[in-house]
PDB file of C-alpha atoms in Angstrom:
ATOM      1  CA  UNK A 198       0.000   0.000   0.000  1.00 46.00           C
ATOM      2  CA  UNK A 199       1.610   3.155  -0.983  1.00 45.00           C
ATOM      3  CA  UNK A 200       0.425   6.596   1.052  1.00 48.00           C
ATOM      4  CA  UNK A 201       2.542   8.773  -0.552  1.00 52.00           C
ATOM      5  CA  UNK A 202       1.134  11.757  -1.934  1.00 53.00           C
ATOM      6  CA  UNK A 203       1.091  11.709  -5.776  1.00 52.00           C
ATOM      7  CA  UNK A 204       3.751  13.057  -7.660  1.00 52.00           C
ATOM      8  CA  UNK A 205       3.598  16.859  -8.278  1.00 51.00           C
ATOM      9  CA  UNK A 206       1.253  17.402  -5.433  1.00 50.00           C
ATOM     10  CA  UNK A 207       2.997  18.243  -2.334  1.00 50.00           C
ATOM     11  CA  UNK A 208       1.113  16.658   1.087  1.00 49.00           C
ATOM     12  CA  UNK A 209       0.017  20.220   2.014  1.00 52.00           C
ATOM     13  CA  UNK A 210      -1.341  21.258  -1.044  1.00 52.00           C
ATOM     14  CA  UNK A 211      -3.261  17.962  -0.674  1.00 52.00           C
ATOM     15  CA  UNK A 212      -7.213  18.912   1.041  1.00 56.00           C
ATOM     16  CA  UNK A 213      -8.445  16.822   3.515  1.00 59.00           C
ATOM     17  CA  UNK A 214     -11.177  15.446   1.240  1.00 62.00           C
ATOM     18  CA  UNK A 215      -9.128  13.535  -1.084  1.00 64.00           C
ATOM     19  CA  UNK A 216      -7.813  10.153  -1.103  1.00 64.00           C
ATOM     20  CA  UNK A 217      -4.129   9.801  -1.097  1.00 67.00           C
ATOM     21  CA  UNK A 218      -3.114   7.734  -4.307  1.00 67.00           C
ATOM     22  CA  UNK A 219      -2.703   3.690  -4.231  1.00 66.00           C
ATOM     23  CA  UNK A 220      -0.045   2.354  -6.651  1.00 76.00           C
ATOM     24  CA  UNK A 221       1.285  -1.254  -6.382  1.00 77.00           C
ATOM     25  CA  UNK A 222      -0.292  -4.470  -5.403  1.00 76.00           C
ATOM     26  CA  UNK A 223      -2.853  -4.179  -2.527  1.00 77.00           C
ATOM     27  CA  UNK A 224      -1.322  -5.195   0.577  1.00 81.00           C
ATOM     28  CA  UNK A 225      -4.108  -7.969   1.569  1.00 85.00           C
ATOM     29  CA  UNK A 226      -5.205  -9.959  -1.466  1.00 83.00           C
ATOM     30  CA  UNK A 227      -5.497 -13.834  -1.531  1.00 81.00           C
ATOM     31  CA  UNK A 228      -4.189 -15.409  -5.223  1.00 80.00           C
ATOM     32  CA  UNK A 229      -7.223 -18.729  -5.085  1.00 77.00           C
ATOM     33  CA  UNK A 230      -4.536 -20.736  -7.411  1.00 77.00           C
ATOM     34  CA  UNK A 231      -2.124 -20.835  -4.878  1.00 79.00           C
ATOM     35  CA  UNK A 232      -4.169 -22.177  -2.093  1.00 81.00           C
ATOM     36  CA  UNK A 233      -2.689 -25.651  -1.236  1.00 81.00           C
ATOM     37  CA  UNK A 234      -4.248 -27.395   1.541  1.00 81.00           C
ATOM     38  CA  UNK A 235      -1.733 -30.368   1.253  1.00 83.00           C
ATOM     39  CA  UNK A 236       1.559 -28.038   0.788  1.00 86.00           C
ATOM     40  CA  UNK A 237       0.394 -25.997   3.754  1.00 85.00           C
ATOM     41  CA  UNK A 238      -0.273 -29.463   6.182  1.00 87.00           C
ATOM     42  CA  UNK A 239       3.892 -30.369   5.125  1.00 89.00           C
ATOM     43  CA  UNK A 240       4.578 -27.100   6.335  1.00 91.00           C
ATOM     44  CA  UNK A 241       2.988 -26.909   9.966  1.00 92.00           C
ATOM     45  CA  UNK A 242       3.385 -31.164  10.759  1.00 91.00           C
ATOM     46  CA  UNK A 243       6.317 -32.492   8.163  1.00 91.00           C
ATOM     47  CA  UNK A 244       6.107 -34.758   5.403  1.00 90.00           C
ATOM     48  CA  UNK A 245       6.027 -37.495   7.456  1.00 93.00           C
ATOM     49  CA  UNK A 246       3.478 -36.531   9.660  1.00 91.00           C
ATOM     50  CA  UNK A 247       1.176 -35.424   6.402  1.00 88.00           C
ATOM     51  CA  UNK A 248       2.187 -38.576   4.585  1.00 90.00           C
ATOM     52  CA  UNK A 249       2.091 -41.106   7.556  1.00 92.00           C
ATOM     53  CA  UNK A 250      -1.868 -39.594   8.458  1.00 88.00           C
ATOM     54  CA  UNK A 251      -2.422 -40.066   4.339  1.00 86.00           C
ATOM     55  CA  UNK A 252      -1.431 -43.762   4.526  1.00 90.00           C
ATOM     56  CA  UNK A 253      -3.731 -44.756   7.611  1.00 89.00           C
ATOM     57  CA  UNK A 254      -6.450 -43.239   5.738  1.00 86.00           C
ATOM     58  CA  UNK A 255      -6.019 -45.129   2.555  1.00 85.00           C
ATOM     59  CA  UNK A 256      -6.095 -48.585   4.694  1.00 86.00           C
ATOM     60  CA  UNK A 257      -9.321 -47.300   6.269  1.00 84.00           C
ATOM     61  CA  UNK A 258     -10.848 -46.666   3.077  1.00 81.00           C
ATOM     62  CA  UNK A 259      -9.616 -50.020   1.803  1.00 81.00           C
ATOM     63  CA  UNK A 260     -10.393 -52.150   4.687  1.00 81.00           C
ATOM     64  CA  UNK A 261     -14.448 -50.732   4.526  1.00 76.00           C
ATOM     65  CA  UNK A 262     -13.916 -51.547   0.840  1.00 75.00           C
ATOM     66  CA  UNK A 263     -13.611 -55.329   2.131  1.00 77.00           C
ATOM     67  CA  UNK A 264     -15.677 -55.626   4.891  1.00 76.00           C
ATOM     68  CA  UNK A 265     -18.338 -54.104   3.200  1.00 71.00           C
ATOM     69  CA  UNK A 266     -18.113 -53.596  -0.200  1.00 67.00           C
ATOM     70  CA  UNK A 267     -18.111 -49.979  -0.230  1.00 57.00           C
ATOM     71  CA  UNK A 268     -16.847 -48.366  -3.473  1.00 60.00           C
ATOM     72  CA  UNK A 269     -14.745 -45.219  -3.262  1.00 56.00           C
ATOM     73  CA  UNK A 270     -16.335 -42.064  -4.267  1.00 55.00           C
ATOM     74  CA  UNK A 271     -17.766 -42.070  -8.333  1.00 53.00           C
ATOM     75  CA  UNK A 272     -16.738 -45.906  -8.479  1.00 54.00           C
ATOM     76  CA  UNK A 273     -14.384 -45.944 -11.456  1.00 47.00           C
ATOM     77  CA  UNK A 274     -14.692 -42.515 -12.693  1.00 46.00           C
ATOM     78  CA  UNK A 275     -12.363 -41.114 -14.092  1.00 43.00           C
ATOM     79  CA  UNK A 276      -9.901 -38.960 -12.338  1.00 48.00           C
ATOM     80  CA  UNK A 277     -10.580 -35.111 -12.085  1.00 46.00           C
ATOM     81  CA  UNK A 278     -14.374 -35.649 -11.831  1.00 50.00           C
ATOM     82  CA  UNK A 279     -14.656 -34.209  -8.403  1.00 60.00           C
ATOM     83  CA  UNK A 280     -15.232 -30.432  -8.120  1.00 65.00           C
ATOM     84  CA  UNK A 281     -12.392 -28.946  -6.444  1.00 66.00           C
ATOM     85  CA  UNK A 282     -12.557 -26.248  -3.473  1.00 68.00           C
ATOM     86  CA  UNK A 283     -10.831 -23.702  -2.710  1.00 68.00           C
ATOM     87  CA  UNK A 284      -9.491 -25.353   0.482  1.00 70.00           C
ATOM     88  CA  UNK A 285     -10.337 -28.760  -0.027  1.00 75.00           C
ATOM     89  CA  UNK A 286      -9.574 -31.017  -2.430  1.00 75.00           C
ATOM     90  CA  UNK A 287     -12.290 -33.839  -1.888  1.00 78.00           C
ATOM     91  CA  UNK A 288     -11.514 -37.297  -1.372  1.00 77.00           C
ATOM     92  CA  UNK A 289     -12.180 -40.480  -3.728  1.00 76.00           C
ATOM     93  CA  UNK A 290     -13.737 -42.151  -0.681  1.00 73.00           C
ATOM     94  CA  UNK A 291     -15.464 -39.069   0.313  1.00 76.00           C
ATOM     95  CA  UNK A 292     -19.719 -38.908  -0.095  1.00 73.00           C
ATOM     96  CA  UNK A 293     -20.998 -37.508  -3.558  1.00 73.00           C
ATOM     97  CA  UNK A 294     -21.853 -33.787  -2.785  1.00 69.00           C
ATOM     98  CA  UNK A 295     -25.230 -33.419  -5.130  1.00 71.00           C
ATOM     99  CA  UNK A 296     -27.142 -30.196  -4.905  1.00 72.00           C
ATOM    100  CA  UNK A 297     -29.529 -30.947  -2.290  1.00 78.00           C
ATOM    101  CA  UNK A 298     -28.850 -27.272  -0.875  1.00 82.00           C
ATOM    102  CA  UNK A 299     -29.724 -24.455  -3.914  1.00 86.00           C
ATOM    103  CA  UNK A 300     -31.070 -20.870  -3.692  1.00 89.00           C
ATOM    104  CA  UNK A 301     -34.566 -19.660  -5.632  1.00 91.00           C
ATOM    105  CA  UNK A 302     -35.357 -15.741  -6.099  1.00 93.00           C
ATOM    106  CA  UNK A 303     -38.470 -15.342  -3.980  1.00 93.00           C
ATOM    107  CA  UNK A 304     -38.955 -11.307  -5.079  1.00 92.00           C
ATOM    108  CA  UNK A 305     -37.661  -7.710  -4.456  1.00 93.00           C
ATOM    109  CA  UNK A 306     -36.822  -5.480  -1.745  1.00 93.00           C
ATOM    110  CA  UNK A 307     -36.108  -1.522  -2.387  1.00 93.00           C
ATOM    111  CA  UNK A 308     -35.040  -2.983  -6.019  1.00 92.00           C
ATOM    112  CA  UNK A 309     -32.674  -5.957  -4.598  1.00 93.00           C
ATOM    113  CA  UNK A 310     -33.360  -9.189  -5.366  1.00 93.00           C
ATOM    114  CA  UNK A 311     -34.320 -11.337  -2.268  1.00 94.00           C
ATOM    115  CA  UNK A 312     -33.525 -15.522  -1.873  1.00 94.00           C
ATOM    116  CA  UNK A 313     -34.317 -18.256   0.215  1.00 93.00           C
ATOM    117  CA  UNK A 314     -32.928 -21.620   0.581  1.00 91.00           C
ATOM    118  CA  UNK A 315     -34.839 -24.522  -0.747  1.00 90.00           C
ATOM    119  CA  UNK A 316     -33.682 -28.310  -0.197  1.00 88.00           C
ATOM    120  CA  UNK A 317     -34.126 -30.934  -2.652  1.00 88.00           C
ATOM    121  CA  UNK A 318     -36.540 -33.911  -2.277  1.00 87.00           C
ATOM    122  CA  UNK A 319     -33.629 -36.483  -1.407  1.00 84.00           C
ATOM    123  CA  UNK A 320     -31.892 -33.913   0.653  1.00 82.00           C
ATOM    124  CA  UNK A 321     -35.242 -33.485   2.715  1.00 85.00           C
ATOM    125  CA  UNK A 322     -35.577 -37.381   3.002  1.00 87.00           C
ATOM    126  CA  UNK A 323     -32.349 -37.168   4.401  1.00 83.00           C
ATOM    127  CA  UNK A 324     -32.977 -35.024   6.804  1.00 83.00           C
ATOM    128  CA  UNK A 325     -36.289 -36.695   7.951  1.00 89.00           C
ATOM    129  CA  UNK A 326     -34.178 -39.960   8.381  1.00 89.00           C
ATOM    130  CA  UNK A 327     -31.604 -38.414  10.743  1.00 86.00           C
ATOM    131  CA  UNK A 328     -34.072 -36.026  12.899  1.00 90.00           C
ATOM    132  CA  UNK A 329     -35.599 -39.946  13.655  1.00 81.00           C
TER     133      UNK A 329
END
């Protein structure tokens, strides 16, 4: 963040009223592509930590796979099929996240558009099921 007065304009000569002139990259900004949940886990813990944690999860995953026949998240699909976050990176094994949460314009207020949340049929059943 630079403060400094713009060039040819003195501070005094500056009034009170105007802004002082930004130049340069903002000082808080947040680049989304750079966001590594993984790379940031090695940092804090270790690799080994981060990997060892990685491995005991896979035999979890595997050992439900046997006892119960439980098939990892999109059974077979290809890889890359599963939306990426911005934080998280979502796990084969992980459930299926399927729009049972959307938003539905319900009118206007003083010109603004107004929302509400409406939940699918399934996600309702679901919710039915674990309020039981």
């Amino acid at each position: 963040l630079n403060m400094m007065p713009t060039a040819g304009k003195s501070s005094a000569s500056q009034g009170a009223g105007e802004p002082l002139a930004v130049r340069g990259p903002p000082l808080l900004a947040v680049d989304a592509n750079k966001l590594r949940a993984d790379d940031e886990l090695r940092k804090i813990f270790g690799s080994k930590v981060v990997d060892a944690e990685r491995a005991a999860e896979e035999q979890q995953v595997h050992a439900a796979v046997r006892r119960r026949g439980v098939q990892p998240r999109g059974g077979g699909r290809r890889k890359g099929a599963t939306k990426k976050g911005y934080l998280v990176t979502p796990k084969e094994h992980w459930p299926r996240v399927e729009g049972g949460l959307s938003m539905e314009r319900c009118g206007t207020r003083s010109g603004q558009p107004l929302f509400r949340y409406t939940h699918s049929a399934v996600y309702s059943t679901v919710q039915e099921l674990f309020r039981d």
